[in-house]
Amino acid sequence: MKVTILEWHAVAAWRWDAPADDVCGICSQPYDSTCPKCKYPGDDCSIVEGECTHTFHMHCIATWMQHDPKSQCPMCRQDFKFKGENVAQEPQGEEGRDVGEGAAV
Amino acid sequence: MALPKRIVKETERLMAEPVPGISAVPHEDNLRYFDVTVEGPSQSPYEGGIFKLELFLPDDYPMTPPKIRFLTKIYHPNIDKLGRICLDVLKSNWSPALQIRTILLSIQALLGAPNPDDPLANDVAQHWKENQNAAIQTAREWTQQYAKPQ
Ligand SMILES: [Zn+2]
Ligand SMILES: [Zn+2]
Ligand SMILES: [Zn+2]
């Protein structure tokens, strides 16, 4: 039997390199989804990790920092400091952090 | 403005898995406005009472805390005549990781543990410090008088 492929719909799924069932502690939306202000998930609405290892949508934590004069992490109340770089960033140069299969593709 | 998903989720969870002794029901015409009832904790002067509160989620919730007020009269050092509540998590210690559910639990805990050293109702706090037994007795009477379920 010969099958001719007439049409091909490629479907790709991506997700941030963060626990899949986890939601942002601020907006309660999954990390794969956007913050409440954005429409399209992805690079425009990234997620960030603090030095305390708590993760949020970048837009959510940025809005919270504007509201909170103490700039504390909403989860653990330590001073929130961005951990070096975006957790979902592609490996770059020789630093090539281990992003693994879970990374944004 | 559409209701943020977080509020939808919180409401659904409050309905599906209510907290024992607490109910929170949104108004049909304003889903940011909730009718709340809290049962007085056992072993407290509020035992047997059902206290009504109103809860409103401001536009910038969860960046700012919910606004909550007792509607039922209550004799408590941290709740004033207008029903306003002195609770750190509703003010300077608010965090967007807190939820309606956790805030209502904190309020229920406050009923079980009045704190006259951080008062909002000064005359009540004074009474509480000078004569705790008498203050507790007054709180019991108010519970009987104002917080009895019809
Ligand atoms: Zn978020
Ligand atoms: Zn966003
Ligand atoms: Zn943290």
PDB file of C-alpha atoms and ligand atoms in Angstrom:
ATOM      1  CA  MET A   1       0.000   0.000   0.000  1.00  0.00           C
ATOM      2  CA  LYS A   2       1.233   3.393  -0.832  1.00  0.00           C
ATOM      3  CA  VAL A   3       0.344   6.422   1.136  1.00  0.00           C
ATOM      4  CA  THR A   4       0.656   9.845  -0.273  1.00  0.00           C
ATOM      5  CA  ILE A   5       0.879  12.618   2.170  1.00  0.00           C
ATOM      6  CA  LEU A   6      -1.177  15.453   0.825  1.00  0.00           C
ATOM      7  CA  GLU A   7      -0.900  17.774   3.691  1.00  0.00           C
ATOM      8  CA  TRP A   8       1.162  17.937   6.809  1.00  0.00           C
ATOM      9  CA  HIS A   9       0.286  19.944   9.864  1.00  0.00           C
ATOM     10  CA  ALA A  10       3.220  20.282  12.142  1.00  0.00           C
ATOM     11  CA  VAL A  11       2.245  20.763  15.736  1.00  0.00           C
ATOM     12  CA  ALA A  12       4.887  21.657  18.225  1.00  0.00           C
ATOM     13  CA  ALA A  13       4.541  22.122  21.920  1.00  0.00           C
ATOM     14  CA  TRP A  14       6.900  24.071  24.060  1.00  0.00           C
ATOM     15  CA  ARG A  15       7.108  24.780  27.714  1.00  0.00           C
ATOM     16  CA  TRP A  16       9.281  26.734  30.045  1.00  0.00           C
ATOM     17  CA  ASP A  17      11.926  24.804  31.874  1.00  0.00           C
ATOM     18  CA  ALA A  18       9.980  24.880  35.109  1.00  0.00           C
ATOM     19  CA  PRO A  19       7.850  22.328  36.934  1.00  0.00           C
ATOM     20  CA  ALA A  20       4.966  21.621  34.563  1.00  0.00           C
ATOM     21  CA  ASP A  21       2.136  21.708  37.040  1.00  0.00           C
ATOM     22  CA  ASP A  22       3.378  24.792  38.777  1.00  0.00           C
ATOM     23  CA  VAL A  23       1.606  28.076  38.636  1.00  0.00           C
ATOM     24  CA  CYS A  24       2.840  31.585  39.194  1.00  0.00           C
ATOM     25  CA  GLY A  25       2.440  32.475  42.861  1.00  0.00           C
ATOM     26  CA  ILE A  26       1.115  35.897  41.932  1.00  0.00           C
ATOM     27  CA  CYS A  27      -1.457  35.387  39.169  1.00  0.00           C
ATOM     28  CA  SER A  28      -2.093  31.626  39.661  1.00  0.00           C
ATOM     29  CA  GLN A  29      -1.642  31.038  35.928  1.00  0.00           C
ATOM     30  CA  PRO A  30       0.600  28.198  34.750  1.00  0.00           C
ATOM     31  CA  TYR A  31       4.049  29.263  33.631  1.00  0.00           C
ATOM     32  CA  ASP A  32       3.192  28.019  30.148  1.00  0.00           C
ATOM     33  CA  SER A  33       0.462  30.567  30.012  1.00  0.00           C
ATOM     34  CA  THR A  34       0.887  34.312  30.142  1.00  0.00           C
ATOM     35  CA  CYS A  35       0.540  36.782  32.946  1.00  0.00           C
ATOM     36  CA  PRO A  36      -2.922  38.400  33.075  1.00  0.00           C
ATOM     37  CA  LYS A  37      -1.740  41.357  30.999  1.00  0.00           C
ATOM     38  CA  CYS A  38      -0.343  39.465  28.028  1.00  0.00           C
ATOM     39  CA  LYS A  39      -2.050  37.512  25.265  1.00  0.00           C
ATOM     40  CA  TYR A  40       0.688  35.330  23.832  1.00  0.00           C
ATOM     41  CA  PRO A  41       2.915  33.110  25.905  1.00  0.00           C
ATOM     42  CA  GLY A  42       6.567  32.989  25.006  1.00  0.00           C
ATOM     43  CA  ASP A  43       9.493  35.313  25.030  1.00  0.00           C
ATOM     44  CA  ASP A  44       7.403  38.454  25.397  1.00  0.00           C
ATOM     45  CA  CYS A  45       6.048  37.209  28.690  1.00  0.00           C
ATOM     46  CA  SER A  46       8.941  35.316  30.195  1.00  0.00           C
ATOM     47  CA  ILE A  47       9.382  33.831  33.622  1.00  0.00           C
ATOM     48  CA  VAL A  48      12.114  34.733  36.050  1.00  0.00           C
ATOM     49  CA  GLU A  49      13.624  33.066  39.049  1.00  0.00           C
ATOM     50  CA  GLY A  50      14.763  34.837  42.170  1.00  0.00           C
ATOM     51  CA  GLU A  51      17.822  34.008  44.199  1.00  0.00           C
ATOM     52  CA  CYS A  52      15.419  32.426  46.663  1.00  0.00           C
ATOM     53  CA  THR A  53      14.483  30.014  43.792  1.00  0.00           C
ATOM     54  CA  HIS A  54      10.881  31.216  43.595  1.00  0.00           C
ATOM     55  CA  THR A  55       9.658  31.695  40.057  1.00  0.00           C
ATOM     56  CA  PHE A  56       7.137  34.156  38.630  1.00  0.00           C
ATOM     57  CA  HIS A  57       6.059  35.667  35.361  1.00  0.00           C
ATOM     58  CA  MET A  58       8.425  38.545  34.850  1.00  0.00           C
ATOM     59  CA  HIS A  59       5.516  40.968  34.438  1.00  0.00           C
ATOM     60  CA  CYS A  60       3.862  39.764  37.624  1.00  0.00           C
ATOM     61  CA  ILE A  61       6.911  40.169  39.847  1.00  0.00           C
ATOM     62  CA  ALA A  62       7.762  43.516  38.223  1.00  0.00           C
ATOM     63  CA  THR A  63       4.284  44.852  39.029  1.00  0.00           C
ATOM     64  CA  TRP A  64       4.557  43.537  42.572  1.00  0.00           C
ATOM     65  CA  MET A  65       7.955  45.215  43.071  1.00  0.00           C
ATOM     66  CA  GLN A  66       6.322  48.511  42.138  1.00  0.00           C
ATOM     67  CA  HIS A  67       3.637  47.942  44.756  1.00  0.00           C
ATOM     68  CA  ASP A  68       5.828  46.667  47.553  1.00  0.00           C
ATOM     69  CA  PRO A  69       8.224  49.222  49.003  1.00  0.00           C
ATOM     70  CA  LYS A  70      10.136  46.344  50.598  1.00  0.00           C
ATOM     71  CA  SER A  71      10.485  44.446  47.297  1.00  0.00           C
ATOM     72  CA  GLN A  72      10.092  41.112  49.008  1.00  0.00           C
ATOM     73  CA  CYS A  73       9.418  37.788  47.384  1.00  0.00           C
ATOM     74  CA  PRO A  74       5.665  37.099  47.711  1.00  0.00           C
ATOM     75  CA  MET A  75       6.319  33.477  48.652  1.00  0.00           C
ATOM     76  CA  CYS A  76       9.103  33.659  51.236  1.00  0.00           C
ATOM     77  CA  ARG A  77       9.379  37.396  52.028  1.00  0.00           C
ATOM     78  CA  GLN A  78      13.110  37.515  51.426  1.00  0.00           C
ATOM     79  CA  ASP A  79      14.419  40.445  49.418  1.00  0.00           C
ATOM     80  CA  PHE A  80      13.681  39.531  45.850  1.00  0.00           C
ATOM     81  CA  LYS A  81      16.783  39.516  43.685  1.00  0.00           C
ATOM     82  CA  PHE A  82      16.779  38.260  40.135  1.00  0.00           C
ATOM     83  CA  LYS A  83      18.908  35.185  39.789  1.00  0.00           C
ATOM     84  CA  GLY A  84      21.516  36.144  37.202  1.00  0.00           C
ATOM     85  CA  GLU A  85      19.521  35.310  34.138  1.00  0.00           C
ATOM     86  CA  ASN A  86      16.193  34.214  32.824  1.00  0.00           C
ATOM     87  CA  VAL A  87      15.667  30.547  33.714  1.00  0.00           C
ATOM     88  CA  ALA A  88      14.237  29.831  30.309  1.00  0.00           C
ATOM     89  CA  GLN A  89      16.991  31.398  28.297  1.00  0.00           C
ATOM     90  CA  GLU A  90      18.696  29.433  25.536  1.00  0.00           C
ATOM     91  CA  PRO A  91      22.195  28.314  26.368  1.00  0.00           C
ATOM     92  CA  GLN A  92      24.597  30.903  25.101  1.00  0.00           C
ATOM     93  CA  GLY A  93      28.287  30.686  24.280  1.00  0.00           C
ATOM     94  CA  GLU A  94      30.477  28.471  26.362  1.00  0.00           C
ATOM     95  CA  GLU A  95      28.495  29.147  29.490  1.00  0.00           C
ATOM     96  CA  GLY A  96      25.887  26.836  27.957  1.00  0.00           C
ATOM     97  CA  ARG A  97      23.735  26.207  30.967  1.00  0.00           C
ATOM     98  CA  ASP A  98      21.957  22.918  31.104  1.00  0.00           C
ATOM     99  CA  VAL A  99      18.553  23.831  29.851  1.00  0.00           C
ATOM    100  CA  GLY A 100      17.586  20.315  28.831  1.00  0.00           C
ATOM    101  CA  GLU A 101      14.652  19.046  26.796  1.00  0.00           C
ATOM    102  CA  GLY A 102      12.189  21.016  28.780  1.00  0.00           C
ATOM    103  CA  ALA A 103      13.436  24.308  27.411  1.00  0.00           C
ATOM    104  CA  ALA A 104      11.573  26.584  25.079  1.00  0.00           C
ATOM    105  CA  VAL A 105      11.930  25.256  21.546  1.00  0.00           C
TER     106      VAL A 105
ATOM    107  CA  MET B   1     -13.266  44.442  32.387  1.00  0.00           C
ATOM    108  CA  ALA B   2     -13.164  40.662  32.391  1.00  0.00           C
ATOM    109  CA  LEU B   3     -12.611  39.000  35.717  1.00  0.00           C
ATOM    110  CA  PRO B   4      -8.955  37.917  36.066  1.00  0.00           C
ATOM    111  CA  LYS B   5      -8.492  34.157  35.946  1.00  0.00           C
ATOM    112  CA  ARG B   6      -6.965  34.159  39.374  1.00  0.00           C
ATOM    113  CA  ILE B   7     -10.194  35.496  40.879  1.00  0.00           C
ATOM    114  CA  VAL B   8     -12.237  32.961  38.902  1.00  0.00           C
ATOM    115  CA  LYS B   9     -10.017  30.163  40.211  1.00  0.00           C
ATOM    116  CA  GLU B  10     -10.133  31.352  43.788  1.00  0.00           C
ATOM    117  CA  THR B  11     -13.915  31.622  43.662  1.00  0.00           C
ATOM    118  CA  GLU B  12     -14.291  28.158  42.161  1.00  0.00           C
ATOM    119  CA  ARG B  13     -12.091  26.666  44.818  1.00  0.00           C
ATOM    120  CA  LEU B  14     -13.935  28.466  47.621  1.00  0.00           C
ATOM    121  CA  MET B  15     -17.158  26.924  46.307  1.00  0.00           C
ATOM    122  CA  ALA B  16     -15.776  23.438  45.619  1.00  0.00           C
ATOM    123  CA  GLU B  17     -13.723  23.069  48.799  1.00  0.00           C
ATOM    124  CA  PRO B  18     -15.106  25.471  51.360  1.00  0.00           C
ATOM    125  CA  VAL B  19     -13.078  26.148  54.469  1.00  0.00           C
ATOM    126  CA  PRO B  20     -14.790  24.693  57.556  1.00  0.00           C
ATOM    127  CA  GLY B  21     -16.630  27.409  59.425  1.00  0.00           C
ATOM    128  CA  ILE B  22     -16.212  29.961  56.649  1.00  0.00           C
ATOM    129  CA  SER B  23     -18.323  30.803  53.628  1.00  0.00           C
ATOM    130  CA  ALA B  24     -17.683  33.356  50.885  1.00  0.00           C
ATOM    131  CA  VAL B  25     -20.220  33.867  48.121  1.00  0.00           C
ATOM    132  CA  PRO B  26     -19.728  36.395  45.323  1.00  0.00           C
ATOM    133  CA  HIS B  27     -22.540  38.737  44.322  1.00  0.00           C
ATOM    134  CA  GLU B  28     -24.061  37.800  41.000  1.00  0.00           C
ATOM    135  CA  ASP B  29     -23.861  41.346  39.687  1.00  0.00           C
ATOM    136  CA  ASN B  30     -20.365  42.015  41.030  1.00  0.00           C
ATOM    137  CA  LEU B  31     -18.061  39.043  41.203  1.00  0.00           C
ATOM    138  CA  ARG B  32     -15.457  41.059  43.107  1.00  0.00           C
ATOM    139  CA  TYR B  33     -17.820  41.553  46.016  1.00  0.00           C
ATOM    140  CA  PHE B  34     -18.332  38.667  48.445  1.00  0.00           C
ATOM    141  CA  ASP B  35     -20.747  38.015  51.278  1.00  0.00           C
ATOM    142  CA  VAL B  36     -18.704  36.273  53.917  1.00  0.00           C
ATOM    143  CA  THR B  37     -19.631  34.480  57.120  1.00  0.00           C
ATOM    144  CA  VAL B  38     -17.177  33.282  59.735  1.00  0.00           C
ATOM    145  CA  GLU B  39     -18.125  31.068  62.652  1.00  0.00           C
ATOM    146  CA  GLY B  40     -16.640  32.081  65.976  1.00  0.00           C
ATOM    147  CA  PRO B  41     -13.923  29.587  66.946  1.00  0.00           C
ATOM    148  CA  SER B  42     -14.725  27.175  69.762  1.00  0.00           C
ATOM    149  CA  GLN B  43     -13.159  28.004  73.139  1.00  0.00           C
ATOM    150  CA  SER B  44     -13.360  31.693  72.230  1.00  0.00           C
ATOM    151  CA  PRO B  45     -15.877  34.294  73.444  1.00  0.00           C
ATOM    152  CA  TYR B  46     -17.210  34.280  69.875  1.00  0.00           C
ATOM    153  CA  GLU B  47     -18.143  30.589  69.965  1.00  0.00           C
ATOM    154  CA  GLY B  48     -21.681  29.974  68.724  1.00  0.00           C
ATOM    155  CA  GLY B  49     -21.764  33.231  66.777  1.00  0.00           C
ATOM    156  CA  ILE B  50     -21.910  33.614  63.036  1.00  0.00           C
ATOM    157  CA  PHE B  51     -20.273  36.832  61.912  1.00  0.00           C
ATOM    158  CA  LYS B  52     -21.066  38.502  58.626  1.00  0.00           C
ATOM    159  CA  LEU B  53     -18.371  40.323  56.712  1.00  0.00           C
ATOM    160  CA  GLU B  54     -18.109  42.011  53.347  1.00  0.00           C
ATOM    161  CA  LEU B  55     -15.092  41.431  51.159  1.00  0.00           C
ATOM    162  CA  PHE B  56     -14.170  43.389  48.080  1.00  0.00           C
ATOM    163  CA  LEU B  57     -11.335  42.685  45.653  1.00  0.00           C
ATOM    164  CA  PRO B  58      -9.961  46.001  44.341  1.00  0.00           C
ATOM    165  CA  ASP B  59      -9.030  46.397  40.675  1.00  0.00           C
ATOM    166  CA  ASP B  60      -5.355  45.830  41.348  1.00  0.00           C
ATOM    167  CA  TYR B  61      -5.894  42.696  43.449  1.00  0.00           C
ATOM    168  CA  PRO B  62      -3.711  40.659  44.083  1.00  0.00           C
ATOM    169  CA  MET B  63      -1.170  43.480  44.085  1.00  0.00           C
ATOM    170  CA  THR B  64      -3.213  45.102  46.832  1.00  0.00           C
ATOM    171  CA  PRO B  65      -5.048  43.156  49.550  1.00  0.00           C
ATOM    172  CA  PRO B  66      -8.790  42.509  49.619  1.00  0.00           C
ATOM    173  CA  LYS B  67     -10.838  45.050  51.532  1.00  0.00           C
ATOM    174  CA  ILE B  68     -12.692  43.353  54.370  1.00  0.00           C
ATOM    175  CA  ARG B  69     -15.006  44.628  57.058  1.00  0.00           C
ATOM    176  CA  PHE B  70     -17.179  43.043  59.743  1.00  0.00           C
ATOM    177  CA  LEU B  71     -20.856  43.826  59.276  1.00  0.00           C
ATOM    178  CA  THR B  72     -21.866  42.081  62.489  1.00  0.00           C
ATOM    179  CA  LYS B  73     -21.121  44.042  65.647  1.00  0.00           C
ATOM    180  CA  ILE B  74     -18.275  42.421  67.529  1.00  0.00           C
ATOM    181  CA  TYR B  75     -16.433  43.214  70.752  1.00  0.00           C
ATOM    182  CA  HIS B  76     -12.774  42.633  69.887  1.00  0.00           C
ATOM    183  CA  PRO B  77      -9.650  44.737  70.520  1.00  0.00           C
ATOM    184  CA  ASN B  78      -8.500  44.468  66.896  1.00  0.00           C
ATOM    185  CA  ILE B  79     -11.849  45.280  65.266  1.00  0.00           C
ATOM    186  CA  ASP B  80     -13.287  48.780  65.535  1.00  0.00           C
ATOM    187  CA  LYS B  81     -16.851  50.085  65.647  1.00  0.00           C
ATOM    188  CA  LEU B  82     -16.993  50.315  61.863  1.00  0.00           C
ATOM    189  CA  GLY B  83     -15.957  46.690  61.541  1.00  0.00           C
ATOM    190  CA  ARG B  84     -12.474  47.504  60.284  1.00  0.00           C
ATOM    191  CA  ILE B  85      -9.883  44.876  61.104  1.00  0.00           C
ATOM    192  CA  CYS B  86      -6.354  45.410  62.349  1.00  0.00           C
ATOM    193  CA  LEU B  87      -4.469  42.531  60.807  1.00  0.00           C
ATOM    194  CA  ASP B  88      -0.953  42.878  59.428  1.00  0.00           C
ATOM    195  CA  VAL B  89      -1.571  40.667  56.390  1.00  0.00           C
ATOM    196  CA  LEU B  90      -4.346  43.027  55.292  1.00  0.00           C
ATOM    197  CA  LYS B  91      -1.930  45.927  55.347  1.00  0.00           C
ATOM    198  CA  SER B  92       1.854  46.093  55.374  1.00  0.00           C
ATOM    199  CA  ASN B  93       2.324  42.326  55.375  1.00  0.00           C
ATOM    200  CA  TRP B  94       0.106  41.607  52.395  1.00  0.00           C
ATOM    201  CA  SER B  95       1.637  39.362  49.749  1.00  0.00           C
ATOM    202  CA  PRO B  96       0.067  38.398  46.416  1.00  0.00           C
ATOM    203  CA  ALA B  97       0.771  34.788  47.346  1.00  0.00           C
ATOM    204  CA  LEU B  98      -1.985  35.105  49.954  1.00  0.00           C
ATOM    205  CA  GLN B  99      -5.567  34.408  48.924  1.00  0.00           C
ATOM    206  CA  ILE B 100      -9.119  35.086  50.017  1.00  0.00           C
ATOM    207  CA  ARG B 101      -9.035  31.695  51.701  1.00  0.00           C
ATOM    208  CA  THR B 102      -5.861  32.352  53.695  1.00  0.00           C
ATOM    209  CA  ILE B 103      -7.020  35.830  54.697  1.00  0.00           C
ATOM    210  CA  LEU B 104     -10.344  34.515  56.006  1.00  0.00           C
ATOM    211  CA  LEU B 105      -8.475  31.858  57.983  1.00  0.00           C
ATOM    212  CA  SER B 106      -6.309  34.606  59.499  1.00  0.00           C
ATOM    213  CA  ILE B 107      -9.436  36.498  60.501  1.00  0.00           C
ATOM    214  CA  GLN B 108     -10.902  33.395  62.100  1.00  0.00           C
ATOM    215  CA  ALA B 109      -7.610  32.920  63.950  1.00  0.00           C
ATOM    216  CA  LEU B 110      -7.750  36.535  65.114  1.00  0.00           C
ATOM    217  CA  LEU B 111     -11.133  35.809  66.713  1.00  0.00           C
ATOM    218  CA  GLY B 112      -9.514  32.940  68.589  1.00  0.00           C
ATOM    219  CA  ALA B 113      -6.554  35.062  69.688  1.00  0.00           C
ATOM    220  CA  PRO B 114      -7.399  38.725  70.344  1.00  0.00           C
ATOM    221  CA  ASN B 115      -4.301  40.868  70.624  1.00  0.00           C
ATOM    222  CA  PRO B 116      -4.899  43.908  72.862  1.00  0.00           C
ATOM    223  CA  ASP B 117      -1.273  45.011  72.442  1.00  0.00           C
ATOM    224  CA  ASP B 118      -1.888  45.877  68.806  1.00  0.00           C
ATOM    225  CA  PRO B 119      -5.300  47.437  69.107  1.00  0.00           C
ATOM    226  CA  LEU B 120      -7.566  49.149  66.648  1.00  0.00           C
ATOM    227  CA  ALA B 121     -10.411  49.634  69.114  1.00  0.00           C
ATOM    228  CA  ASN B 122      -8.558  51.364  71.933  1.00  0.00           C
ATOM    229  CA  ASP B 123     -11.333  51.352  74.502  1.00  0.00           C
ATOM    230  CA  VAL B 124     -11.891  47.631  73.982  1.00  0.00           C
ATOM    231  CA  ALA B 125      -8.157  46.937  74.218  1.00  0.00           C
ATOM    232  CA  GLN B 126      -7.976  48.977  77.398  1.00  0.00           C
ATOM    233  CA  HIS B 127     -10.834  46.986  78.885  1.00  0.00           C
ATOM    234  CA  TRP B 128      -9.147  43.763  77.766  1.00  0.00           C
ATOM    235  CA  LYS B 129      -5.892  44.670  79.473  1.00  0.00           C
ATOM    236  CA  GLU B 130      -7.418  45.988  82.683  1.00  0.00           C
ATOM    237  CA  ASN B 131      -9.932  43.253  83.213  1.00  0.00           C
ATOM    238  CA  GLN B 132      -9.662  40.433  80.762  1.00  0.00           C
ATOM    239  CA  ASN B 133     -12.419  38.333  82.299  1.00  0.00           C
ATOM    240  CA  ALA B 134     -14.920  41.164  82.145  1.00  0.00           C
ATOM    241  CA  ALA B 135     -13.919  42.001  78.552  1.00  0.00           C
ATOM    242  CA  ILE B 136     -14.359  38.386  77.528  1.00  0.00           C
ATOM    243  CA  GLN B 137     -17.740  38.379  79.234  1.00  0.00           C
ATOM    244  CA  THR B 138     -18.782  41.458  77.219  1.00  0.00           C
ATOM    245  CA  ALA B 139     -17.538  39.796  74.031  1.00  0.00           C
ATOM    246  CA  ARG B 140     -19.691  36.756  74.875  1.00  0.00           C
ATOM    247  CA  GLU B 141     -22.737  38.922  75.473  1.00  0.00           C
ATOM    248  CA  TRP B 142     -22.266  40.753  72.186  1.00  0.00           C
ATOM    249  CA  THR B 143     -21.931  37.417  70.429  1.00  0.00           C
ATOM    250  CA  GLN B 144     -25.255  36.292  71.933  1.00  0.00           C
ATOM    251  CA  GLN B 145     -26.906  39.591  71.131  1.00  0.00           C
ATOM    252  CA  TYR B 146     -25.637  40.339  67.621  1.00  0.00           C
ATOM    253  CA  ALA B 147     -24.119  37.219  66.102  1.00  0.00           C
ATOM    254  CA  LYS B 148     -26.815  34.640  66.726  1.00  0.00           C
ATOM    255  CA  PRO B 149     -27.960  32.897  63.566  1.00  0.00           C
ATOM    256  CA  GLN B 150     -31.624  33.653  62.846  1.00  0.00           C
TER     257      GLN B 150
HETATM  258 ZN    ZN C   1       2.038  35.438  36.957  1.00  0.00          ZN
HETATM  259 ZN    ZN C   2       3.104  39.203  30.635  1.00  0.00          ZN
HETATM  260 ZN    ZN C   3      11.110  33.504  47.472  1.00  0.00          ZN
END
